[in-house]
XYZ file of C-alpha atoms in Angstrom:
441
model
C -7.954 -20.045 56.664
C -9.276 -17.781 53.313
C -12.437 -18.170 51.702
C -10.754 -18.699 48.830
C -8.561 -22.488 50.518
C -12.447 -23.228 51.512
C -13.871 -23.122 48.655
C -10.938 -25.046 47.289
C -11.831 -27.697 50.148
C -15.548 -27.939 49.769
C -14.736 -28.538 45.652
C -12.041 -31.791 46.881
C -15.585 -33.165 48.365
C -18.324 -32.126 46.200
C -15.318 -34.327 43.071
C -15.314 -37.225 45.399
C -18.844 -37.302 46.669
C -20.706 -36.952 42.724
C -22.658 -39.505 41.392
C -23.173 -39.269 37.718
C -26.614 -40.105 36.783
C -26.672 -40.381 33.442
C -30.226 -38.940 31.419
C -30.738 -40.413 27.506
C -32.162 -38.682 24.646
C -32.171 -38.387 20.726
C -30.590 -36.829 17.892
C -34.570 -34.971 16.549
C -32.091 -32.066 13.614
C -28.297 -31.372 12.795
C -28.046 -28.076 11.926
C -24.093 -27.851 10.946
C -22.951 -28.881 14.718
C -26.110 -27.666 16.188
C -27.605 -30.442 17.639
C -30.909 -30.050 18.514
C -32.420 -32.806 20.724
C -35.478 -34.115 22.483
C -36.240 -32.626 25.500
C -34.385 -34.558 29.278
C -33.243 -33.337 32.442
C -29.657 -31.862 31.803
C -28.660 -28.446 32.388
C -26.345 -26.179 30.603
C -22.586 -27.259 30.258
C -23.611 -30.806 30.666
C -21.764 -33.196 28.606
C -22.536 -35.666 26.685
C -22.213 -37.936 24.192
C -24.011 -38.504 20.947
C -23.269 -42.723 20.269
C -22.392 -43.596 16.124
C -23.951 -46.580 13.896
C -20.342 -47.824 14.015
C -20.418 -48.258 17.479
C -18.565 -45.122 17.957
C -19.252 -41.235 19.579
C -19.741 -37.616 19.480
C -18.472 -35.045 21.937
C -21.695 -32.842 23.119
C -21.819 -29.511 25.000
C -26.569 -29.060 26.347
C -25.643 -24.789 25.678
C -29.679 -24.141 25.634
C -34.134 -25.623 25.651
C -35.351 -23.954 22.968
C -39.022 -24.555 22.984
C -39.126 -28.957 23.521
C -35.689 -29.398 22.527
C -31.776 -29.639 23.654
C -29.802 -27.972 22.373
C -26.049 -28.390 22.082
C -23.720 -28.644 20.266
C -20.819 -30.870 18.650
C -16.779 -30.515 20.591
C -15.206 -33.389 19.513
C -14.842 -36.931 17.557
C -15.893 -37.596 14.062
C -19.031 -40.039 12.658
C -22.112 -39.398 10.800
C -24.936 -37.800 12.925
C -28.883 -39.444 12.183
C -32.042 -39.006 13.298
C -33.174 -40.222 16.415
C -29.027 -41.477 17.005
C -29.047 -41.471 21.071
C -27.888 -38.949 23.450
C -26.714 -40.012 26.888
C -25.498 -37.008 29.379
C -21.551 -37.947 31.546
C -20.366 -35.654 33.396
C -20.588 -31.916 34.470
C -17.218 -29.539 33.254
C -17.876 -27.360 35.752
C -15.290 -27.480 37.581
C -11.000 -27.070 36.443
C -8.603 -29.244 38.448
C -5.044 -27.304 39.358
C -2.035 -27.048 40.743
C 1.944 -25.734 39.646
C 2.077 -29.427 37.525
C 0.042 -26.658 34.755
C 2.984 -24.697 34.538
C 4.939 -24.690 31.348
C 2.051 -26.277 29.799
C -0.169 -26.505 26.805
C -3.951 -27.225 26.605
C -6.742 -26.757 24.732
C -10.686 -26.162 25.626
C -10.705 -29.257 27.263
C -7.728 -29.613 28.810
C -6.417 -32.060 27.441
C -2.350 -31.611 26.704
C -1.467 -30.520 23.607
C 2.445 -30.513 23.968
C 2.611 -34.416 23.749
C 3.889 -35.198 27.301
C 2.159 -37.011 30.093
C -1.536 -35.721 31.596
C -0.061 -33.635 34.757
C -1.217 -35.051 37.757
C -3.768 -31.853 39.479
C -4.961 -32.178 43.063
C -7.754 -29.693 43.395
C -10.191 -27.958 41.480
C -11.785 -23.888 40.986
C -14.746 -23.653 38.781
C -14.925 -22.512 35.654
C -16.890 -19.994 35.320
C -15.217 -18.459 38.350
C -16.485 -17.377 41.384
C -18.318 -13.633 41.927
C -16.553 -10.908 44.252
C -17.723 -9.047 46.615
C -16.404 -5.823 45.279
C -15.817 -5.085 48.234
C -12.642 -6.964 48.885
C -11.326 -5.623 45.573
C -7.756 -4.004 46.597
C -7.120 -0.828 45.073
C -4.274 -1.049 41.895
C -1.789 1.225 43.484
C 1.346 -1.432 42.429
C 3.387 -0.627 38.608
C 3.704 -3.672 37.145
C 6.990 -4.980 34.633
C 5.945 -5.353 31.303
C 9.927 -5.153 29.835
C 8.262 -2.680 27.288
C 9.194 1.108 27.506
C 6.084 1.752 25.780
C 4.225 0.495 28.447
C 6.293 0.981 31.648
C 6.873 4.527 31.213
C 4.341 6.048 29.217
C 1.546 3.998 29.309
C 1.894 1.833 32.517
C 0.361 -1.282 33.443
C -0.445 -2.050 37.832
C -0.772 -5.059 38.785
C -4.122 -6.095 39.372
C -5.917 -3.699 36.250
C -7.273 -4.584 32.987
C -5.677 -3.710 30.267
C -7.019 -4.364 26.694
C -4.883 -3.384 23.116
C -6.904 -1.934 19.789
C -6.186 -2.332 16.569
C -6.956 -4.263 13.183
C -5.349 -7.423 11.839
C -1.772 -7.279 11.615
C -0.559 -4.837 13.286
C 1.073 -6.122 15.805
C -1.175 -7.924 19.086
C 0.025 -10.587 19.115
C 4.109 -10.173 18.822
C 2.806 -7.838 21.921
C 1.786 -10.254 23.607
C 4.521 -12.515 22.918
C 7.158 -9.803 24.437
C 5.535 -9.112 27.612
C 4.603 -13.263 27.868
C 8.920 -13.118 27.584
C 9.613 -9.846 29.755
C 7.878 -9.535 32.307
C 8.210 -9.500 36.376
C 4.694 -11.435 36.504
C 5.190 -14.915 39.032
C 2.492 -16.714 37.070
C 1.905 -15.909 33.094
C -1.603 -17.383 31.550
C -1.500 -17.259 28.273
C -5.136 -17.848 26.161
C -5.003 -18.547 22.667
C -9.012 -18.536 21.234
C -9.691 -18.437 18.116
C -6.910 -17.766 16.301
C -5.136 -19.475 13.595
C -3.639 -23.053 14.418
C 0.186 -21.675 12.479
C -0.147 -18.461 14.624
C -0.637 -20.511 18.369
C 2.067 -23.065 17.314
C 4.911 -20.360 15.812
C 3.227 -18.346 20.102
C 3.996 -21.548 21.325
C 6.749 -22.815 19.689
C 8.735 -19.253 19.956
C 7.981 -19.067 23.961
C 8.990 -22.292 24.869
C 12.386 -21.131 24.683
C 12.394 -18.610 26.691
C 12.850 -19.513 30.619
C 9.314 -17.187 31.237
C 8.205 -20.507 29.687
C 8.455 -21.939 32.853
C 5.743 -20.213 34.924
C 3.662 -19.786 32.126
C 0.531 -21.602 30.632
C -0.848 -21.302 27.357
C -4.291 -22.419 26.226
C -5.426 -22.846 23.135
C -8.217 -22.940 21.292
C -7.926 -22.889 17.003
C -10.727 -21.672 14.869
C -11.110 -24.652 13.859
C -12.911 -25.617 17.170
C -16.558 -25.652 18.436
C -18.107 -22.722 20.337
C -17.753 -24.395 22.962
C -14.541 -25.066 23.588
C -13.306 -21.753 22.410
C -15.444 -20.166 25.482
C -14.173 -22.481 27.135
C -11.207 -22.351 26.625
C -10.594 -18.311 27.632
C -13.481 -19.834 30.850
C -9.903 -21.798 31.148
C -7.505 -19.618 31.383
C -9.544 -17.335 33.259
C -9.287 -20.038 36.160
C -6.632 -20.878 35.851
C -4.877 -17.565 36.524
C -7.921 -17.045 39.734
C -6.748 -19.685 40.698
C -2.985 -18.199 40.854
C -4.087 -15.331 42.716
C -6.454 -17.340 45.112
C -2.896 -18.621 46.595
C -1.024 -15.071 46.579
C 0.387 -15.064 43.355
C 0.380 -12.278 41.332
C -0.535 -13.489 37.653
C -0.768 -11.693 35.120
C -3.793 -13.153 32.287
C -3.429 -12.090 27.981
C -6.512 -13.347 26.533
C -6.093 -13.322 22.323
C -8.659 -11.948 21.325
C -11.729 -11.284 23.072
C -13.443 -10.574 19.613
C -12.524 -14.158 19.019
C -14.690 -14.884 21.852
C -17.297 -12.840 21.534
C -17.395 -14.144 17.194
C -17.725 -17.925 19.180
C -21.091 -16.558 20.945
C -22.214 -14.188 18.627
C -23.017 -18.734 17.038
C -24.039 -20.123 20.325
C -26.887 -17.570 20.698
C -28.086 -17.173 16.982
C -28.172 -20.716 16.871
C -30.977 -20.417 20.128
C -33.675 -17.997 18.222
C -31.507 -14.579 19.800
C -32.420 -11.710 18.517
C -29.133 -9.499 16.669
C -28.711 -6.730 17.457
C -25.138 -4.033 17.081
C -23.946 -6.006 13.699
C -25.335 -9.547 14.691
C -24.253 -9.629 18.725
C -26.734 -10.531 20.574
C -27.110 -9.539 23.639
C -25.285 -12.442 25.410
C -21.943 -10.930 23.982
C -22.754 -8.148 26.328
C -23.083 -10.097 29.040
C -20.760 -12.070 28.744
C -18.015 -9.886 27.866
C -18.655 -7.253 31.578
C -18.635 -11.212 33.678
C -15.915 -12.799 31.889
C -13.747 -8.579 32.616
C -15.168 -8.418 36.217
C -13.009 -11.898 36.683
C -9.800 -9.700 37.172
C -8.304 -7.701 39.698
C -6.583 -7.827 43.052
C -7.815 -10.078 45.752
C -7.879 -8.515 49.046
C -7.554 -11.758 51.491
C -4.719 -13.174 49.797
C -2.747 -10.425 48.649
C -2.890 -11.900 44.880
C -3.524 -10.495 41.300
C -4.617 -11.550 37.607
C -3.827 -8.009 35.868
C -5.274 -9.077 32.420
C -4.364 -8.186 29.393
C -7.299 -8.373 25.762
C -6.401 -8.469 22.594
C -9.101 -6.282 21.019
C -9.956 -6.725 16.898
C -11.221 -3.262 15.809
C -12.631 -4.386 11.734
C -11.407 -2.317 8.861
C -9.692 -0.687 11.744
C -12.895 1.339 12.936
C -12.123 1.320 17.069
C -15.565 3.655 17.373
C -18.298 1.799 15.987
C -17.373 -1.759 17.260
C -19.665 -2.683 19.772
C -17.603 -5.061 21.148
C -14.537 -2.605 20.465
C -16.545 -0.057 23.055
C -18.626 -2.701 25.338
C -14.776 -3.910 26.572
C -12.947 -0.055 26.517
C -16.099 0.998 28.709
C -15.537 -1.392 31.695
C -11.613 -2.188 30.804
C -9.220 0.140 33.470
C -7.486 1.279 30.062
C -6.830 0.717 26.155
C -3.697 0.584 24.424
C -4.419 1.216 20.287
C -2.065 -0.084 18.010
C -1.782 2.753 14.503
C -1.448 0.314 11.332
C 0.582 3.560 9.758
C 3.343 3.427 12.778
C 3.282 -0.385 12.026
C 3.494 0.766 7.918
C 6.639 2.310 8.994
C 8.067 0.331 10.204
C 7.436 1.495 14.162
C 7.047 -1.256 16.465
C 5.439 -1.264 19.239
C 2.807 0.541 17.112
C 1.483 2.000 20.041
C -0.739 5.983 19.212
C 0.178 6.618 22.399
C -2.577 9.962 21.830
C -5.135 8.135 21.102
C -4.349 4.988 24.312
C -4.892 5.457 28.067
C -4.190 3.667 31.094
C -6.326 4.742 33.922
C -3.590 3.411 37.438
C -0.147 5.324 35.842
C -1.589 8.395 38.292
C -1.143 5.973 41.418
C 0.936 3.206 39.623
C 3.929 5.764 39.532
C 5.555 8.552 40.585
C 4.535 12.992 39.980
C 7.158 13.401 38.115
C 7.022 10.354 35.679
C 3.030 11.817 35.173
C 4.870 15.133 34.181
C 7.088 13.971 32.331
C 5.077 11.317 29.918
C 2.308 13.680 30.184
C 5.016 16.625 28.422
C 6.669 13.057 25.231
C 2.684 12.641 24.554
C 2.757 15.987 24.333
C 5.347 16.626 22.256
C 4.030 13.382 20.179
C 1.349 14.854 19.732
C 2.351 18.121 18.470
C 5.395 17.360 16.161
C 2.170 14.792 14.241
C -0.159 17.843 14.200
C 2.895 20.112 12.131
C 5.136 17.505 10.472
C 3.775 18.517 7.140
C 3.150 22.349 7.468
C 6.230 21.956 8.697
C 7.695 20.229 5.399
C 5.675 22.189 3.419
C 8.014 24.617 4.709
C 4.331 27.961 6.310
C 6.210 27.079 9.827
C 9.047 29.207 10.304
C 11.633 28.106 13.916
C 11.063 30.723 17.216
C 7.180 30.857 16.378
C 6.454 28.042 18.985
C 9.015 27.202 21.345
C 7.514 24.402 21.993
C 7.271 23.207 18.535
C 10.279 23.731 17.760
C 11.255 21.528 21.137
C 8.445 18.701 19.376
C 10.836 18.686 16.440
C 14.188 18.792 17.977
C 12.922 16.007 19.571
C 11.355 13.463 17.173
C 14.537 11.428 16.993
C 15.245 10.625 20.346
C 11.824 10.621 21.129
C 11.222 8.084 18.457
C 14.297 6.317 19.559
C 12.090 5.980 23.057
C 9.042 4.170 21.568
C 10.379 1.939 19.587
C 11.727 -1.370 20.949
C 13.005 -5.102 19.363
C 10.868 -7.751 19.809
C 13.897 -8.829 21.799
C 15.009 -6.822 23.906
C 13.316 -6.026 27.035
C 13.415 -2.430 29.043
C 13.147 -2.929 32.238
C 10.811 -0.583 35.225
C 13.553 1.160 36.216
C 15.396 1.235 32.916
C 12.168 3.065 30.933
C 11.867 5.511 33.990
C 15.188 6.330 34.260
C 15.502 6.744 30.042
C 12.334 8.813 30.291
C 13.518 11.140 33.393
C 16.452 11.791 30.765
C 15.022 13.248 27.776
C 13.897 15.512 30.095
C 15.364 16.118 33.274
């Protein structure tokens, strides 16, 4: 019996024997969504109710302690909160209900169904914040994952169990690329977390994906930007917990989070509310800690043979991919990154992948030496064309001076056709490699 299955049994036993002990405090201060209550025995992560004058209540979660106060953040409910209002603990939210009934469904950060269907019957549990895994139990990344995107399959191959980031400014096609991968990947289970995005974008993403046959093995967790920062963070934890659960059952799972930057913004709100000192670009230290612990939860399970391959979008403010602390931190931890180019997007090249600035650190272990050589040649010729385009157009270069540059300009239409792909076109691993081999026999 594996450790993962043993943990599931321990979790079930803990839930059966759990006793709710109510603790009571009083509201002392209320600033926006942040509530300072009198100190009462509650731990971080405890869910509470704040009782209002009209007999209803608002929901909140304990996020920490400051001086003599217990600090909470609103997570739901409407009404006027007044000083002295009763605060009562309800339950903890450390364990996430899991099961096959999650597939083909859409949930919010608290696990409530958003698709208008009845709540699923889930009989198993998984820790919301995961379990610390011995790094020696991690299997190395050796097998390629089919994403359905030609440029990624052939030139930036993603490995099963790899963690990779999609870095770009706003409106360059991050969400569209995720949607394409979700529809055409060969992963057994796909978990998508839409965290801090516009409500209209969430609705469009869900509606488009629901029309695809792949939605039957997809789980979506959607927490729009107007939700509490606690729910946004809980949403990314919940999506990751779902992926870990299916990995523990031996499934090859693809986890996609859009976006990691919005998660960092949510943690910044909470950190500043707890009195943390802002550092680089206003981010407190807890943001860096959160990113590290979150990204480390993906990977291969050496016991069950399952995997969590993770793709995180990272928003580069002002298209700055070098000085943003969230970009820098995630890029240092991830096993590769794909940079999307606004210039290519403006030229109508989709997906707008900047091959020169992108890298997959596990590609060499997942593809044949021949494909690796051809991929490097492709990237080299495309880079030569981009660097010398203006020189050639201005007449400063004569054909025959550099055979490699001549080849780059002769093959450019084919190179451009290779990296351009419609959102409704699928290009599998075998097909992508065969087309690359046809370019460079």
